[in-house]
Coordinates of C-alpha atoms in Angstrom, one line a residue:
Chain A
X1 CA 0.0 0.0 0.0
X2 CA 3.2 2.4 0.0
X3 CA 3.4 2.7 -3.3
X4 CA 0.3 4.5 -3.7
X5 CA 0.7 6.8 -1.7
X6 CA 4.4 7.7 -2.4
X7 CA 3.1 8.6 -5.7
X8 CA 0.3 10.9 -5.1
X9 CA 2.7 12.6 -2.5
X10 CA 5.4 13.1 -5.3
X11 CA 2.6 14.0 -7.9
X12 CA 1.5 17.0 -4.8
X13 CA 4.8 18.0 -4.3
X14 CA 5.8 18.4 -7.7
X15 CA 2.6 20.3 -8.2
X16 CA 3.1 23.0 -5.8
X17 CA 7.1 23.0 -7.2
X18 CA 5.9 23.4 -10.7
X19 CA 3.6 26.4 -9.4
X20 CA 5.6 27.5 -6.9
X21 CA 8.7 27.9 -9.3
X22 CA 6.6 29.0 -12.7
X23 CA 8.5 26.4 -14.6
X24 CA 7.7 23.0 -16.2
X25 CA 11.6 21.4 -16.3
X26 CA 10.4 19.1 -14.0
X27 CA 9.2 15.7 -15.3
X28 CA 5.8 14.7 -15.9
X29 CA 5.8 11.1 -15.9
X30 CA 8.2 8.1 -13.8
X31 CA 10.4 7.4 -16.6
X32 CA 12.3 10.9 -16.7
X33 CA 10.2 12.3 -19.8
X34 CA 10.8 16.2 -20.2
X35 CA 8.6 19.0 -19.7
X36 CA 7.8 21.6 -22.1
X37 CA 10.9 23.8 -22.4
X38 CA 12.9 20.5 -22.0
X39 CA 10.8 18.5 -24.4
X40 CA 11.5 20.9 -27.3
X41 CA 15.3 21.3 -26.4
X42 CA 15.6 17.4 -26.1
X43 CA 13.6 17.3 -29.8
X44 CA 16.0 19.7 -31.1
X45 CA 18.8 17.7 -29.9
X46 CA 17.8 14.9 -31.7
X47 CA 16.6 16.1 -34.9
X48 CA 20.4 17.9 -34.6
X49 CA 22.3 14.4 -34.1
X50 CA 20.2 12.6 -36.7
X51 CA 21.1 15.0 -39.2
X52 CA 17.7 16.6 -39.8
X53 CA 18.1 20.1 -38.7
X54 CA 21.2 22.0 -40.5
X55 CA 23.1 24.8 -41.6
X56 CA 21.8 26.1 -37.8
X57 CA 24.2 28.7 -36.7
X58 CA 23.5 29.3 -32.9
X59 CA 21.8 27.0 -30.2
X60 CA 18.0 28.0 -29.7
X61 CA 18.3 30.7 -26.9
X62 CA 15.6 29.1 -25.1
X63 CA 17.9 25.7 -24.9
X64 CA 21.1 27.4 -22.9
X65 CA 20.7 25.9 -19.7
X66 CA 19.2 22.5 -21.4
X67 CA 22.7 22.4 -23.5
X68 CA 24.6 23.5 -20.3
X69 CA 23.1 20.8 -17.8
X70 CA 23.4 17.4 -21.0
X71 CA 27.3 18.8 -21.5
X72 CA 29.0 19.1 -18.2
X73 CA 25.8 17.4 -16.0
X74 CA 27.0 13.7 -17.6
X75 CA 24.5 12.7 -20.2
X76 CA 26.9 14.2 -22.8
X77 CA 29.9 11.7 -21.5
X78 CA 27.6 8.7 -21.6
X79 CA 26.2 9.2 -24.8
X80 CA 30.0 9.3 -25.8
X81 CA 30.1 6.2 -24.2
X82 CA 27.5 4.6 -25.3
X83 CA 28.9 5.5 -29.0
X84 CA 32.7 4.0 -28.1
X85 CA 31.2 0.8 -26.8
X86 CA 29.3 0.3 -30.0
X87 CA 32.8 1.4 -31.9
X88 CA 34.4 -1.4 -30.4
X89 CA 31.8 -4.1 -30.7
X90 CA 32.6 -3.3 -34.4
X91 CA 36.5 -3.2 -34.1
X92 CA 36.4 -6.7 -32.6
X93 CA 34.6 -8.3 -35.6
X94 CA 37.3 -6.2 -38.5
X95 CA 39.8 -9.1 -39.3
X96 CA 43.1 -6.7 -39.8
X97 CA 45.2 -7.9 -43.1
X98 CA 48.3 -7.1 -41.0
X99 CA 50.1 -5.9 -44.0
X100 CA 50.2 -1.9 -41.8
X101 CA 47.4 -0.4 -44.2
X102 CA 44.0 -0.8 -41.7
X103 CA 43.2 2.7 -41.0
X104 CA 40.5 4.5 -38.8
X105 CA 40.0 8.1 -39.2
X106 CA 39.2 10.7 -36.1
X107 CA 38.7 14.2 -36.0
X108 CA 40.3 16.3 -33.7
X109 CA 38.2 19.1 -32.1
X110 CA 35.4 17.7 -29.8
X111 CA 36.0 14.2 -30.8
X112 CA 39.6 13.6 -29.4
X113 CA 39.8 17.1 -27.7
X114 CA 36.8 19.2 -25.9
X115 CA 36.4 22.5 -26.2
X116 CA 33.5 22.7 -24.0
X117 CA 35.1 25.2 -21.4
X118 CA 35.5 27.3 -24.5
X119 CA 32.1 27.4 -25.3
X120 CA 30.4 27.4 -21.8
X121 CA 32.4 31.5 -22.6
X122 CA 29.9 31.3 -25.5
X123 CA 26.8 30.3 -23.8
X124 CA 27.4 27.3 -25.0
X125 CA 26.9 27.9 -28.9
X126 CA 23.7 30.3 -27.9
X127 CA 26.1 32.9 -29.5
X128 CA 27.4 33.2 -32.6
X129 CA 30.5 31.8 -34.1
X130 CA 33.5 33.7 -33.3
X131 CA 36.8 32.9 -35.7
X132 CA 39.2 35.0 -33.3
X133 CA 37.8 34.1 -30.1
X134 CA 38.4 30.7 -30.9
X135 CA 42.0 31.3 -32.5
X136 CA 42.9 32.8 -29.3
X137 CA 41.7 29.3 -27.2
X138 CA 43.0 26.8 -29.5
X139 CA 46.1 28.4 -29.4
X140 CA 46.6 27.7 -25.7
X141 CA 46.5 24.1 -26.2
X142 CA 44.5 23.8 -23.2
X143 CA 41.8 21.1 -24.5
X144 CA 41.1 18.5 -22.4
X145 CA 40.6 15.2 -23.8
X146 CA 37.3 13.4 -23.8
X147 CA 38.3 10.6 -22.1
X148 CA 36.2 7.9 -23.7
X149 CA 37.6 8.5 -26.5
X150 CA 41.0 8.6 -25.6
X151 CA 40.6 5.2 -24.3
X152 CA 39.0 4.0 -27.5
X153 CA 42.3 5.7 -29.3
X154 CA 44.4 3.9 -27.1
X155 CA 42.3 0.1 -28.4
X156 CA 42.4 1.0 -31.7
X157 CA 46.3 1.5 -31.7
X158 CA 46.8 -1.6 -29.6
X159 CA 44.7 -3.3 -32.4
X160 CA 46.8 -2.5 -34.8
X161 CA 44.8 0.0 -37.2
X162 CA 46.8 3.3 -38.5
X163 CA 44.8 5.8 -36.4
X164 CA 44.8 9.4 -39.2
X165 CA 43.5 12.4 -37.1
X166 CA 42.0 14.4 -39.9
X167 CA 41.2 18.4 -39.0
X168 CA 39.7 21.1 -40.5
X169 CA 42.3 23.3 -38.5
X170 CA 45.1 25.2 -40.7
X171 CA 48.8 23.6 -40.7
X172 CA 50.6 27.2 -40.2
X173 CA 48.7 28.3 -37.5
X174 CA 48.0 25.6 -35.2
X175 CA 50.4 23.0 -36.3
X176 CA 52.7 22.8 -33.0
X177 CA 49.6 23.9 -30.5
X178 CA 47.7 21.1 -31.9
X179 CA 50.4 18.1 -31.8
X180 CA 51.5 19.5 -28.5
X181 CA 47.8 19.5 -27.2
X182 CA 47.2 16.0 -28.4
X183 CA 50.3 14.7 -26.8
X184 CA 50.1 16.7 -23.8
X185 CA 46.5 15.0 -23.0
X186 CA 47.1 11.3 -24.0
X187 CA 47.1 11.0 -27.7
X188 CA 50.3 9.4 -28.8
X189 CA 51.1 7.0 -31.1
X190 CA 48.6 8.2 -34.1
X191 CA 50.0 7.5 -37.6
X192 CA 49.6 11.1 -39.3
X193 CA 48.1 14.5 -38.2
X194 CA 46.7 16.0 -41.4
X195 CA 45.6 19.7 -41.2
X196 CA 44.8 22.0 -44.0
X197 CA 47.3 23.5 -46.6
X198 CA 47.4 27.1 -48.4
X199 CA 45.6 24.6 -51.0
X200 CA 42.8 24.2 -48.7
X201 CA 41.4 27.6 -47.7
X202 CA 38.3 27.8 -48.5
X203 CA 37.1 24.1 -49.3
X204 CA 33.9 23.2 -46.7
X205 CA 34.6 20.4 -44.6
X206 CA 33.2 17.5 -46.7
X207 CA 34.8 18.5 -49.9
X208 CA 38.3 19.2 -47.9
X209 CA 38.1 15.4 -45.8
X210 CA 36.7 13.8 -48.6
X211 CA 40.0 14.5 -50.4
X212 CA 42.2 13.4 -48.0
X213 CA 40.3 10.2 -47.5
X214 CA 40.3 9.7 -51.3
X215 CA 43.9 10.2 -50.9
X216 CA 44.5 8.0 -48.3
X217 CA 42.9 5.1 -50.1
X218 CA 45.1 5.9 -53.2
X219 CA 47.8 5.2 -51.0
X220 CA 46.6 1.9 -50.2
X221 CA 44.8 2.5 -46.9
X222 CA 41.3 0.6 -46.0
X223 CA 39.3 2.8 -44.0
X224 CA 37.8 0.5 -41.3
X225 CA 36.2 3.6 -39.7
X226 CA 35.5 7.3 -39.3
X227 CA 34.7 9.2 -36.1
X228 CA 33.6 12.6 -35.5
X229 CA 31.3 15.1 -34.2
X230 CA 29.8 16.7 -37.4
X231 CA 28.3 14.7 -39.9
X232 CA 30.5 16.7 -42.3
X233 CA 33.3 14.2 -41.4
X234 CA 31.3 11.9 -42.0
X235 CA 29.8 12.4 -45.7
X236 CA 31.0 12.7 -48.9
X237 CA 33.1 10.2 -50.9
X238 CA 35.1 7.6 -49.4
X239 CA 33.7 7.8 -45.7
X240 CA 35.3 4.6 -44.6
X241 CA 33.6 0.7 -43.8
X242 CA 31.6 2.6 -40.9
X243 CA 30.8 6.1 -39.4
X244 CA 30.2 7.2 -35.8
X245 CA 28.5 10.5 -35.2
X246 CA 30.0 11.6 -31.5
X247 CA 27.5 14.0 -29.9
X248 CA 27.9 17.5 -30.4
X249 CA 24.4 20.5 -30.0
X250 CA 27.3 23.6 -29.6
X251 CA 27.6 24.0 -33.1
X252 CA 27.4 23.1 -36.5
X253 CA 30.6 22.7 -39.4
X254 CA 29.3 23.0 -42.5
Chain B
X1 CA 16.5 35.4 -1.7
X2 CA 13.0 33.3 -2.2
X3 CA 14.9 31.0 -5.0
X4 CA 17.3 29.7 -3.2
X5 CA 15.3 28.5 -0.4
X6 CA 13.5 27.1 -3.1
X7 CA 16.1 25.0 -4.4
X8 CA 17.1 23.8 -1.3
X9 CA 13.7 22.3 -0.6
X10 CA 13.6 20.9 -4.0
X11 CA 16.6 19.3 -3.9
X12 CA 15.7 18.2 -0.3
X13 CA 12.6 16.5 -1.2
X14 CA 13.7 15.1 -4.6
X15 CA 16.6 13.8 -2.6
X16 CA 13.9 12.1 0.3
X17 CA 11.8 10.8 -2.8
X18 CA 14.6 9.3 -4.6
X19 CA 15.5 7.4 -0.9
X20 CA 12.2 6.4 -0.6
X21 CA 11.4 5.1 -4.0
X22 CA 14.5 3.5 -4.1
X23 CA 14.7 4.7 -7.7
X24 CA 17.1 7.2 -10.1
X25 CA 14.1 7.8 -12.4
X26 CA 13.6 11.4 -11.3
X27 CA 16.1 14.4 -12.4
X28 CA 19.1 15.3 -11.2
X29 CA 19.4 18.7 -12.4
X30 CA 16.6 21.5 -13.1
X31 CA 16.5 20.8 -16.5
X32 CA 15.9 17.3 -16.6
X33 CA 18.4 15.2 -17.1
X34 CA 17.7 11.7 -16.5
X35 CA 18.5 9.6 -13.8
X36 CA 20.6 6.5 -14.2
X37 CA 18.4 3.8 -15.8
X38 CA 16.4 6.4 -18.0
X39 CA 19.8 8.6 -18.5
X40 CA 21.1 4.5 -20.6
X41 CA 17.5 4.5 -22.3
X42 CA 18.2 8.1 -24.0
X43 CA 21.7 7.8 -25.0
X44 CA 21.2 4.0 -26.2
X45 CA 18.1 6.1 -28.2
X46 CA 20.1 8.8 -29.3
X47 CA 22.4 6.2 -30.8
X48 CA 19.8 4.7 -32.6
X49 CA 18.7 8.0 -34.4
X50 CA 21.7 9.1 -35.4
X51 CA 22.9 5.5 -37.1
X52 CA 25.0 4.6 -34.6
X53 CA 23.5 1.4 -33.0
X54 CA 22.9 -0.5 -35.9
X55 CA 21.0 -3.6 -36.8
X56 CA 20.0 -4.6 -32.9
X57 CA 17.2 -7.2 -33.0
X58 CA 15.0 -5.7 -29.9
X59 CA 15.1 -2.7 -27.8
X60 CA 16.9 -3.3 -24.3
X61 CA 14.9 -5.2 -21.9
X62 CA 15.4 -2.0 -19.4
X63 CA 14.5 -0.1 -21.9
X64 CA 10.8 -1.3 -22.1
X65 CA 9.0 1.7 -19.9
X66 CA 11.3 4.8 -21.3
X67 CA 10.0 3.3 -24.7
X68 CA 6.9 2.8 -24.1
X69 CA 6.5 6.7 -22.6
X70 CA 8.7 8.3 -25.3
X71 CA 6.0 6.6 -27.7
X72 CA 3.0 7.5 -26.0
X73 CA 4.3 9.9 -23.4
X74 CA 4.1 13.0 -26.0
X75 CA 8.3 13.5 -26.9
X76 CA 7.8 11.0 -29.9
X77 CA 4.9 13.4 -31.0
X78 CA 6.9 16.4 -30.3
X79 CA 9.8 14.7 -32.3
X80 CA 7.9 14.1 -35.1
X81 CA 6.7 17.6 -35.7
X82 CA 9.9 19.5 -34.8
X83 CA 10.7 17.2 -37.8
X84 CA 8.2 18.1 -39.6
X85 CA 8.9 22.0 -39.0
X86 CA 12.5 21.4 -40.6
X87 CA 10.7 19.5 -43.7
X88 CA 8.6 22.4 -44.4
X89 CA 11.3 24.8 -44.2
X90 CA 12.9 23.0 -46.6
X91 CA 10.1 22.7 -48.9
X92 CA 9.3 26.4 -48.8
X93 CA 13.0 26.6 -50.3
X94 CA 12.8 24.6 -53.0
X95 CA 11.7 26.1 -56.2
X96 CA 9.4 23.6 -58.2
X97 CA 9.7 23.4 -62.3
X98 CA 5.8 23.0 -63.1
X99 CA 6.6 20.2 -65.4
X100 CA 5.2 17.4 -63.1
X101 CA 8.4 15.4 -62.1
X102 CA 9.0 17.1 -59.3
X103 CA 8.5 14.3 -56.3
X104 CA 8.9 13.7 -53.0
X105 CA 9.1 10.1 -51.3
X106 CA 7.5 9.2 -48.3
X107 CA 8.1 5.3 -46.6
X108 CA 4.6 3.7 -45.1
X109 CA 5.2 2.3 -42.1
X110 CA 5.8 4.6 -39.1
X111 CA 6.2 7.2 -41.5
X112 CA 2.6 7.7 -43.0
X113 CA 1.2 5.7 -40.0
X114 CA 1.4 3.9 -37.0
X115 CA 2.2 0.5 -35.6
X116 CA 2.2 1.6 -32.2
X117 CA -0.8 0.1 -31.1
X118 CA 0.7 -3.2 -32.7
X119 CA 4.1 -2.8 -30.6
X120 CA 2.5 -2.4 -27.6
X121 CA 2.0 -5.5 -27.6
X122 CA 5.4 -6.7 -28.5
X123 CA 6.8 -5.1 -25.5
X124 CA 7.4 -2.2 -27.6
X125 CA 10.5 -3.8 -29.5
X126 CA 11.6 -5.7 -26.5
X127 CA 10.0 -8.9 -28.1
X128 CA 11.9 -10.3 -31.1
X129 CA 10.1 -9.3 -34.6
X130 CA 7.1 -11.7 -35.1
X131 CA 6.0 -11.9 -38.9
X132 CA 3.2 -13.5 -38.3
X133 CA 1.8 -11.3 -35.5
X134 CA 2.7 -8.2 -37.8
X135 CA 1.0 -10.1 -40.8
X136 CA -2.3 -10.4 -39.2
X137 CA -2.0 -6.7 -37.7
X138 CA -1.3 -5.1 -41.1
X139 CA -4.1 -7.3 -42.4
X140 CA -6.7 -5.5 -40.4
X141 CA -6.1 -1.9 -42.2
X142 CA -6.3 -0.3 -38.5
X143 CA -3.0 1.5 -38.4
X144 CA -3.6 5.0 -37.1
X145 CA -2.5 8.4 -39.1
X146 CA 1.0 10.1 -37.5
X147 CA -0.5 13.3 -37.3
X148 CA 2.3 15.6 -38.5
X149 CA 2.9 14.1 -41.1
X150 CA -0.7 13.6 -42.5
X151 CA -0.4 17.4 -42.4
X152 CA 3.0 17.3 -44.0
X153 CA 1.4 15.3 -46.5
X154 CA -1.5 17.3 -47.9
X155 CA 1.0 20.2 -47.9
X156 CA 3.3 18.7 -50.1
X157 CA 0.7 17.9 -52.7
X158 CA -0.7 21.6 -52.4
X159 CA 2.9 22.7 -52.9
X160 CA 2.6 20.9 -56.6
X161 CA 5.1 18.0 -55.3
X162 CA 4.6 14.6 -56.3
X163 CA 4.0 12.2 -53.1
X164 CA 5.3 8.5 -54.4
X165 CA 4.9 6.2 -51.2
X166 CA 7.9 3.3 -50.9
X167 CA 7.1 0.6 -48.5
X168 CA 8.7 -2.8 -48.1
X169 CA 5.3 -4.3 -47.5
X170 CA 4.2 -7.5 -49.9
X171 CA 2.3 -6.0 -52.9
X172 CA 0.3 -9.2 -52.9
X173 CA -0.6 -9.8 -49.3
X174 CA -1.4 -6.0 -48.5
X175 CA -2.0 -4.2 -51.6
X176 CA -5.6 -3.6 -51.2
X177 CA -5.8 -3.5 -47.0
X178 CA -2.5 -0.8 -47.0
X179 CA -4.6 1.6 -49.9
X180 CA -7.5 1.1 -47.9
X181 CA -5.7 1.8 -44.8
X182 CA -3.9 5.0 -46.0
X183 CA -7.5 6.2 -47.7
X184 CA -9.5 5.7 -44.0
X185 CA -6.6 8.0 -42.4
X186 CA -7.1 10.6 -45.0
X187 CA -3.6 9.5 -47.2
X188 CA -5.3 11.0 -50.2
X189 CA -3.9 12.3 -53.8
X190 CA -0.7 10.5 -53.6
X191 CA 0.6 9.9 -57.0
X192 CA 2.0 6.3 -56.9
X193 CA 2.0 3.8 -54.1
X194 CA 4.8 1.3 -54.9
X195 CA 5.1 -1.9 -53.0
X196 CA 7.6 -5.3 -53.3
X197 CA 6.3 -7.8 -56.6
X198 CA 7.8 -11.5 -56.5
X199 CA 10.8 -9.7 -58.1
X200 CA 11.7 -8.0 -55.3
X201 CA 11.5 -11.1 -52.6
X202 CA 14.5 -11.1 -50.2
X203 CA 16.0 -8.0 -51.2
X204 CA 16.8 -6.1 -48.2
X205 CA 15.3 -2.2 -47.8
X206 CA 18.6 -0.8 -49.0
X207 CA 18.9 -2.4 -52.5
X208 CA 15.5 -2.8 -53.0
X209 CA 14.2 1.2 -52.1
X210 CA 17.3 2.1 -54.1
X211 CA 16.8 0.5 -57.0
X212 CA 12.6 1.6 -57.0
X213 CA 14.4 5.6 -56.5
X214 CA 16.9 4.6 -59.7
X215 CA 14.0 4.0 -61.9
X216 CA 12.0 6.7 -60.5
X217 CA 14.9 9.0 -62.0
X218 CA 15.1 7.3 -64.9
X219 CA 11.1 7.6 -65.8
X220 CA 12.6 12.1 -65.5
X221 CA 11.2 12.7 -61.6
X222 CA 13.5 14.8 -59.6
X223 CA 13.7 14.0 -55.8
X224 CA 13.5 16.7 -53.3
X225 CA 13.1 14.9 -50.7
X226 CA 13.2 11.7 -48.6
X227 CA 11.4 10.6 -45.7
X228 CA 11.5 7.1 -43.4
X229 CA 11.8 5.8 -40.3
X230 CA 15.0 4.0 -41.1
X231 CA 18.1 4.1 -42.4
X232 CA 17.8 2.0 -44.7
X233 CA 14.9 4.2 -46.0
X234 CA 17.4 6.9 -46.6
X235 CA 20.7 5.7 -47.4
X236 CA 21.7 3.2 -50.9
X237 CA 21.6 5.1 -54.3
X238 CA 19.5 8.0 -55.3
X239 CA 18.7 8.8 -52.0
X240 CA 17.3 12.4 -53.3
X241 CA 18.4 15.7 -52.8
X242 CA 17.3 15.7 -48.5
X243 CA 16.6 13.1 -46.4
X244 CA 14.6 13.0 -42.9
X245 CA 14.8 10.4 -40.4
X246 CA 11.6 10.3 -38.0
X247 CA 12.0 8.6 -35.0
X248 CA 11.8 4.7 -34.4
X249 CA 13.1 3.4 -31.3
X250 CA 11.1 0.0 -31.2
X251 CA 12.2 -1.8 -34.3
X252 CA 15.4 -1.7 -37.1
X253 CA 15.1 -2.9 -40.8
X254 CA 18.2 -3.4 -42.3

């Protein structure tokens, strides 16, 4: 007969919160289910990671605190690793040909690195993009690593694939910051760091990695698989055996 | 200085409730983020949306009440039409040549309507998939309109778009029962409705929805535009010029 009554008390309690406070972020059913501002945020989200909103430029203002509480509250990291156990259910059934030329693909920024701290300054993607803001914070090196995936960097090196970190950042200006952030945080032992040339101002991000994957394949490579946080890594030509989309509702690479 | 006395007692009584229930199903932050068992249900459905989590044969056994609320809690519906909202954007952008081939291509099943009612009953995905039970269900011409996107389809006919519905179902078995089906739930005006023949047995969705596309651009249609509940609805050849994944966390076709 507890149970009952545990639940009407809740039900009353939550009642005179949801008044008392003005808001509906509270949940209206056992199983967690968001209220309205919530619901819609947690919508968003989704229709964001399944690739059907894009081209957004800025988080909905209404969704800062929702974005704010699923990065640094812990749903973010265990979406991450929900994603990296499902990456290496896959990497345990890819027979390796041994011969050096297995490869897996990652991106770099907020796949191996975070820059989360950077964009909690940026109301976490609620503002604009801003090219100099972020010059100045990737050029500190300071990014942590997202640790499930520098764990599933470390299995896939101990497998024996070729991990190729592929960035959209340029060569000249964050060459050394970038190889000295990666190592400084864990990621050692990667096979090549390729960053954009003078060649490749100006190409969006699928045309620019779809090239270097091509490239990579002409050199004999087999791309088992392809991590990262925008679908743009992750379409085009050549995409590799199998994508992963990491999370990611700050923002959005064309 | 009312809030924070506020919070307090929140947190205080959330905290007594949680104790008492002996449960994590209630938030852990003001803005709804799940509690443990719940907080494995979204990311495991979050995976599943974006491709990640890939042919899985039933939905996680403690899974079965976050399912069964997302589908008939209100954030499926909410999903749908935030969906929706991003199709019609779309459509208002895309300029239409008048000649007649311009199409659109909608899948049947949980796209154009529901088997909800039907999965219910199947635990909501946690039961393995039963052809005969879904046989005699589909036989019975009782699936329900989605609601969205019976509204999504009447304004894509007014816009001059052709609507050509793709399913996977059995031209044979459900020809007349699926057209009768889609005409009770007001699925009117639809310019083809094109189902598997004999020639098509045992071909998955990929191959199969591809290859009806390829001729579908062969006979001069243009297509703007993609919708299904799977993948495999969306990805192969042809796939058109968008694609929109709706949400479907209680079954996978590969």
């Amino acid at each position: 007969m507890m149970q009952p009554i545990k639940e009407v008390l809740l039900f009353l309690l939550l009642a005179i919160f949801s008044k008392a406070t003005g808001t509906k972020d509270y949940p209206n059913s056992r199983y967690s289910m968001p209220g309205d501002g919530a619901s819609y945020c947690l919508s968003w989200r989704l229709a964001v990671e399944a690739n059907n909103v894009r081209a957004w430029r800025t988080v909905p203002t209404q969704c800062l605190r929702y974005v704010e509480s699923y990065m640094i509250g812990g749903q973010y990291d265990r979406d991450v690793e929900l994603v990296v156990e499902q990456i290496l259910c896959y990497v345990n059934e890819v027979v390796l040909s041994g011969d050096g030329m297995d490869a897996w693909i990652l991106d770099v920024d907020d796949t191996c690195i975070s820059n989360v701290y950077y964009y909690k300054g940026k109301r976490y993607g609620c503002d604009p993009y801003d090219p100099a803001g972020f010059r100045a914070w990737a050029l500190k090196g300071g990014c942590p690593a997202i640790p499930g995936v520098l764990v599933l960097f470390n299995k896939l090196i101990e497998s024996g694939l070729k991990v190729i970190l592929v960035t959209g950042r340029d060569e000249e200006t964050f060459g050394q910051v970038t190889r000295d952030n990666l190592h400084n945080q864990g990621f050692v032992g990667y096979e090549r760091l390729i960053m954009r040339t003078a060649a490749d101002k100006g190409k969006n991000a699928v045309t620019y990695k779809s090239e270097i994957r091509k490239q990579l394949l002409e050199e004999g490579y087999r791309i088992w698989g392809n991590i990262g946080d925008q679908w743009s890594d992750l379409q085009g030509e050549c995409t590799g055996n199998r994508t992963f989309k990491l999370p990611n509702p700050m923002y959005f690479v064309p």
